[in-house]
Amino acid sequence: MYPLIRNRRLRSSEAIRSLVRETIISPSDFLVPLFVVEGKGIKEEIASMPNYYRLSLDNLTKEVKELWKMGLRSVLLFVKVPDNLKDNSGSEALNENGLMQLAIKTVKNACPEMLVMTDVALDPYSSYGHDGIVADGQILNDESVEVLAEMSVSHAKAGADFVAPSDMMDGRILSIREALEDEGYLNTGIMAYSAKYASAFYGPFRDALDSAPVDIKNVPKDKKTYQMDYANRFEAIRETQMDIEEGADIVMVKPGLCYLDIVREIKNEVDVPVAVYQVSGEYAMVKAAAEKGWLDHDAVMMEQLTAIKRAGANIIASYFAKDAVKLLG
Ligand code: PBG
């Protein structure tokens, strides 16, 4: 065989490399996470997420117009809720004039065709920083699911195209689907965080929203009783299959880079679109190493995003969306 077959022929110039390249990143791959805060004229940089900001509604308008111009067509909304509006059952989440509901309307006003997805979980609204209701040192499942279903309807009513439950309670996809159908929101989709691991990579996000579990007696200090154990693989497939049976339109694996084996396995197993969330800690690591001059920011960013897509992601939720699209030119 040697030397008739020389694999290096297909690598010998950028022209041939680009001709045979299997995975190409484009603006339509991205879902852009956005952090919204109360107030006016606010654009606060998040300390552990350089060049990423919390935006008040007026600046949210500017931001989504800019994203649209860049070819970015989908956003995923998160809100930072003031402490005085937090309680154990996340009641502020159901406020028709709450920050999330206003943010949805703001994006739709600024950019009617922008796809709006919303985070559905109690943590930004919870006085304990948990995704569900806390009682006797436990996170209650079914009681939390009831609130999540109401919250989803409230987001749909405000104009959300998709709700994205990130809470990992059991049975929530079915309850949310039924609640949406009952209220006539037949076309509101569900992107389920199906395989969401209990990960230390969410640290900067919890800084951004001030949503970390609080350190008080009888409140679990972590999310390990609902988010998945990172040592597990089969469970990810079971969770994903159940979410699809319960009515999920899109399934998600989260975090990204450490979980690409899971992404590929799920991609091979299911026939709905698969999303991957490259989370805050992944973003922070690249930014920090680049600031120190230890890594080439743009090169590492593109390598990671391409790896996520190559592993099987149809959709990438990433704080790098704008950086990457600028680089694509
Ligand atoms: C809340 C939620 C989290 C993230 C998305 N939705 C944090 C958590 O579960 O504690 C993490 C996103 C990121 O780190 O970028 N349910």
PDB file of C-alpha atoms in Angstrom, residues 154-284:
ATOM      1  CA  SER A 154     -46.353  32.515  31.696  1.00  0.00           C
ATOM      2  CA  HIS A 155     -43.318  32.665  29.368  1.00  0.00           C
ATOM      3  CA  ALA A 156     -45.390  31.399  26.431  1.00  0.00           C
ATOM      4  CA  LYS A 157     -48.014  34.015  27.166  1.00  0.00           C
ATOM      5  CA  ALA A 158     -45.337  36.739  27.099  1.00  0.00           C
ATOM      6  CA  GLY A 159     -44.262  35.498  23.665  1.00  0.00           C
ATOM      7  CA  ALA A 160     -41.487  32.941  24.206  1.00  0.00           C
ATOM      8  CA  ASP A 161     -41.044  30.561  21.265  1.00  0.00           C
ATOM      9  CA  PHE A 162     -39.423  27.828  23.343  1.00  0.00           C
ATOM     10  CA  VAL A 163     -39.154  27.146  27.045  1.00  0.00           C
ATOM     11  CA  ALA A 164     -35.971  25.507  28.269  1.00  0.00           C
ATOM     12  CA  PRO A 165     -36.445  23.657  31.570  1.00  0.00           C
ATOM     13  CA  SER A 166     -33.025  23.369  33.216  1.00  0.00           C
ATOM     14  CA  ASP A 167     -34.153  22.067  36.599  1.00  0.00           C
ATOM     15  CA  MET A 168     -33.817  18.265  36.220  1.00  0.00           C
ATOM     16  CA  MET A 169     -36.989  17.470  38.196  1.00  0.00           C
ATOM     17  CA  ASP A 170     -38.614  14.174  37.181  1.00  0.00           C
ATOM     18  CA  GLY A 171     -41.659  14.349  34.933  1.00  0.00           C
ATOM     19  CA  ARG A 172     -41.452  18.055  34.236  1.00  0.00           C
ATOM     20  CA  ILE A 173     -41.441  17.809  30.464  1.00  0.00           C
ATOM     21  CA  LEU A 174     -44.798  16.028  30.372  1.00  0.00           C
ATOM     22  CA  SER A 175     -46.331  18.446  32.885  1.00  0.00           C
ATOM     23  CA  ILE A 176     -45.038  21.452  30.967  1.00  0.00           C
ATOM     24  CA  ARG A 177     -46.240  20.028  27.631  1.00  0.00           C
ATOM     25  CA  GLU A 178     -49.694  19.366  29.054  1.00  0.00           C
ATOM     26  CA  ALA A 179     -49.921  22.810  30.645  1.00  0.00           C
ATOM     27  CA  LEU A 180     -48.934  24.478  27.359  1.00  0.00           C
ATOM     28  CA  GLU A 181     -51.473  22.415  25.397  1.00  0.00           C
ATOM     29  CA  ASP A 182     -54.227  23.136  27.934  1.00  0.00           C
ATOM     30  CA  GLU A 183     -53.631  26.856  27.580  1.00  0.00           C
ATOM     31  CA  GLY A 184     -53.573  26.698  23.789  1.00  0.00           C
ATOM     32  CA  TYR A 185     -49.819  27.182  23.304  1.00  0.00           C
ATOM     33  CA  LEU A 186     -49.590  24.329  20.830  1.00  0.00           C
ATOM     34  CA  ASN A 187     -46.648  25.832  18.980  1.00  0.00           C
ATOM     35  CA  THR A 188     -44.509  26.709  21.962  1.00  0.00           C
ATOM     36  CA  GLY A 189     -41.587  24.308  21.901  1.00  0.00           C
ATOM     37  CA  ILE A 190     -39.638  22.652  24.684  1.00  0.00           C
ATOM     38  CA  MET A 191     -35.873  22.423  24.697  1.00  0.00           C
ATOM     39  CA  ALA A 192     -35.181  20.057  27.585  1.00  0.00           C
ATOM     40  CA  TYR A 193     -31.932  20.147  29.487  1.00  0.00           C
ATOM     41  CA  SER A 194     -32.090  16.356  29.457  1.00  0.00           C
ATOM     42  CA  ALA A 195     -28.584  15.340  30.471  1.00  0.00           C
ATOM     43  CA  LYS A 196     -27.569  18.088  32.827  1.00  0.00           C
ATOM     44  CA  TYR A 197     -24.729  17.145  35.117  1.00  0.00           C
ATOM     45  CA  ALA A 198     -24.001  18.434  38.621  1.00  0.00           C
ATOM     46  CA  SER A 199     -20.947  20.355  37.472  1.00  0.00           C
ATOM     47  CA  ALA A 200     -18.414  22.689  39.020  1.00  0.00           C
ATOM     48  CA  PHE A 201     -18.309  24.488  35.663  1.00  0.00           C
ATOM     49  CA  TYR A 202     -21.460  26.497  36.494  1.00  0.00           C
ATOM     50  CA  GLY A 203     -19.608  28.701  39.013  1.00  0.00           C
ATOM     51  CA  PRO A 204     -19.358  31.921  36.957  1.00  0.00           C
ATOM     52  CA  PHE A 205     -23.028  31.651  35.899  1.00  0.00           C
ATOM     53  CA  ARG A 206     -24.084  31.557  39.547  1.00  0.00           C
ATOM     54  CA  ASP A 207     -21.989  34.709  40.081  1.00  0.00           C
ATOM     55  CA  ALA A 208     -23.710  36.336  37.122  1.00  0.00           C
ATOM     56  CA  LEU A 209     -27.185  35.715  38.541  1.00  0.00           C
ATOM     57  CA  ASP A 210     -26.282  35.575  42.215  1.00  0.00           C
ATOM     58  CA  SER A 211     -28.062  32.220  42.245  1.00  0.00           C
ATOM     59  CA  ALA A 212     -25.742  29.805  44.068  1.00  0.00           C
ATOM     60  CA  PRO A 213     -27.298  27.543  46.737  1.00  0.00           C
ATOM     61  CA  VAL A 214     -27.139  29.400  50.053  1.00  0.00           C
ATOM     62  CA  ASP A 215     -25.087  28.061  52.926  1.00  0.00           C
ATOM     63  CA  ILE A 216     -27.669  27.649  55.667  1.00  0.00           C
ATOM     64  CA  LYS A 217     -28.743  24.722  57.814  1.00  0.00           C
ATOM     65  CA  ASN A 218     -31.139  22.246  56.253  1.00  0.00           C
ATOM     66  CA  VAL A 219     -30.561  23.510  52.708  1.00  0.00           C
ATOM     67  CA  PRO A 220     -28.539  21.205  50.431  1.00  0.00           C
ATOM     68  CA  LYS A 221     -25.252  22.892  49.493  1.00  0.00           C
ATOM     69  CA  ASP A 222     -25.181  21.417  46.015  1.00  0.00           C
ATOM     70  CA  LYS A 223     -27.551  20.193  43.313  1.00  0.00           C
ATOM     71  CA  LYS A 224     -26.493  16.541  43.339  1.00  0.00           C
ATOM     72  CA  THR A 225     -29.922  15.180  44.268  1.00  0.00           C
ATOM     73  CA  TYR A 226     -31.345  16.404  40.972  1.00  0.00           C
ATOM     74  CA  GLN A 227     -28.530  17.124  38.502  1.00  0.00           C
ATOM     75  CA  MET A 228     -26.720  14.027  37.236  1.00  0.00           C
ATOM     76  CA  ASP A 229     -23.584  12.401  38.604  1.00  0.00           C
ATOM     77  CA  TYR A 230     -20.785  13.136  36.143  1.00  0.00           C
ATOM     78  CA  ALA A 231     -19.539   9.571  36.447  1.00  0.00           C
ATOM     79  CA  ASN A 232     -22.651   8.266  34.652  1.00  0.00           C
ATOM     80  CA  ARG A 233     -23.416   7.561  31.024  1.00  0.00           C
ATOM     81  CA  PHE A 234     -26.433   5.216  30.733  1.00  0.00           C
ATOM     82  CA  GLU A 235     -28.467   7.562  32.853  1.00  0.00           C
ATOM     83  CA  ALA A 236     -27.961  10.334  30.305  1.00  0.00           C
ATOM     84  CA  ILE A 237     -29.531   8.224  27.593  1.00  0.00           C
ATOM     85  CA  ARG A 238     -32.450   7.213  29.801  1.00  0.00           C
ATOM     86  CA  GLU A 239     -33.106  10.830  30.825  1.00  0.00           C
ATOM     87  CA  THR A 240     -33.001  11.936  27.191  1.00  0.00           C
ATOM     88  CA  GLN A 241     -35.297   9.190  25.915  1.00  0.00           C
ATOM     89  CA  MET A 242     -37.815   9.947  28.656  1.00  0.00           C
ATOM     90  CA  ASP A 243     -37.809  13.665  27.839  1.00  0.00           C
ATOM     91  CA  ILE A 244     -38.500  12.880  24.183  1.00  0.00           C
ATOM     92  CA  GLU A 245     -41.360  10.540  25.134  1.00  0.00           C
ATOM     93  CA  GLU A 246     -42.738  13.276  27.390  1.00  0.00           C
ATOM     94  CA  GLY A 247     -42.741  15.784  24.519  1.00  0.00           C
ATOM     95  CA  ALA A 248     -39.361  17.498  24.254  1.00  0.00           C
ATOM     96  CA  ASP A 249     -38.695  18.976  20.798  1.00  0.00           C
ATOM     97  CA  ILE A 250     -34.974  19.489  21.390  1.00  0.00           C
ATOM     98  CA  VAL A 251     -32.767  17.760  23.960  1.00  0.00           C
ATOM     99  CA  MET A 252     -29.636  19.155  25.538  1.00  0.00           C
ATOM    100  CA  VAL A 253     -26.395  17.941  27.037  1.00  0.00           C
ATOM    101  CA  LYS A 254     -24.643  20.215  29.512  1.00  0.00           C
ATOM    102  CA  PRO A 255     -21.779  21.123  30.076  1.00  0.00           C
ATOM    103  CA  GLY A 256     -20.008  20.776  26.729  1.00  0.00           C
ATOM    104  CA  LEU A 257     -16.380  19.862  26.447  1.00  0.00           C
ATOM    105  CA  CYS A 258     -16.098  17.303  29.253  1.00  0.00           C
ATOM    106  CA  TYR A 259     -19.255  15.563  28.009  1.00  0.00           C
ATOM    107  CA  LEU A 260     -18.672  15.106  24.286  1.00  0.00           C
ATOM    108  CA  ASP A 261     -18.783  11.314  24.679  1.00  0.00           C
ATOM    109  CA  ILE A 262     -22.334  11.739  25.975  1.00  0.00           C
ATOM    110  CA  VAL A 263     -23.200  14.092  23.108  1.00  0.00           C
ATOM    111  CA  ARG A 264     -22.113  11.554  20.511  1.00  0.00           C
ATOM    112  CA  GLU A 265     -23.922   8.709  22.190  1.00  0.00           C
ATOM    113  CA  ILE A 266     -27.144  10.655  22.465  1.00  0.00           C
ATOM    114  CA  LYS A 267     -26.800  11.861  18.875  1.00  0.00           C
ATOM    115  CA  ASN A 268     -26.544   8.238  17.731  1.00  0.00           C
ATOM    116  CA  GLU A 269     -29.503   7.229  19.862  1.00  0.00           C
ATOM    117  CA  VAL A 270     -32.168   9.867  19.168  1.00  0.00           C
ATOM    118  CA  ASP A 271     -33.696  11.580  16.149  1.00  0.00           C
ATOM    119  CA  VAL A 272     -34.542  15.005  17.564  1.00  0.00           C
ATOM    120  CA  PRO A 273     -32.098  17.928  17.405  1.00  0.00           C
ATOM    121  CA  VAL A 274     -29.381  17.825  20.050  1.00  0.00           C
ATOM    122  CA  ALA A 275     -28.191  21.010  21.735  1.00  0.00           C
ATOM    123  CA  VAL A 276     -24.998  21.390  23.735  1.00  0.00           C
ATOM    124  CA  TYR A 277     -24.399  24.109  26.323  1.00  0.00           C
ATOM    125  CA  GLN A 278     -20.809  25.261  26.506  1.00  0.00           C
ATOM    126  CA  VAL A 279     -21.164  26.657  30.019  1.00  0.00           C
ATOM    127  CA  SER A 280     -19.809  29.634  31.915  1.00  0.00           C
ATOM    128  CA  GLY A 281     -16.824  27.843  33.462  1.00  0.00           C
ATOM    129  CA  GLU A 282     -15.677  26.660  30.047  1.00  0.00           C
ATOM    130  CA  TYR A 283     -15.839  30.245  28.794  1.00  0.00           C
ATOM    131  CA  ALA A 284     -14.027  31.580  31.868  1.00  0.00           C
TER     132      ALA A 284
END
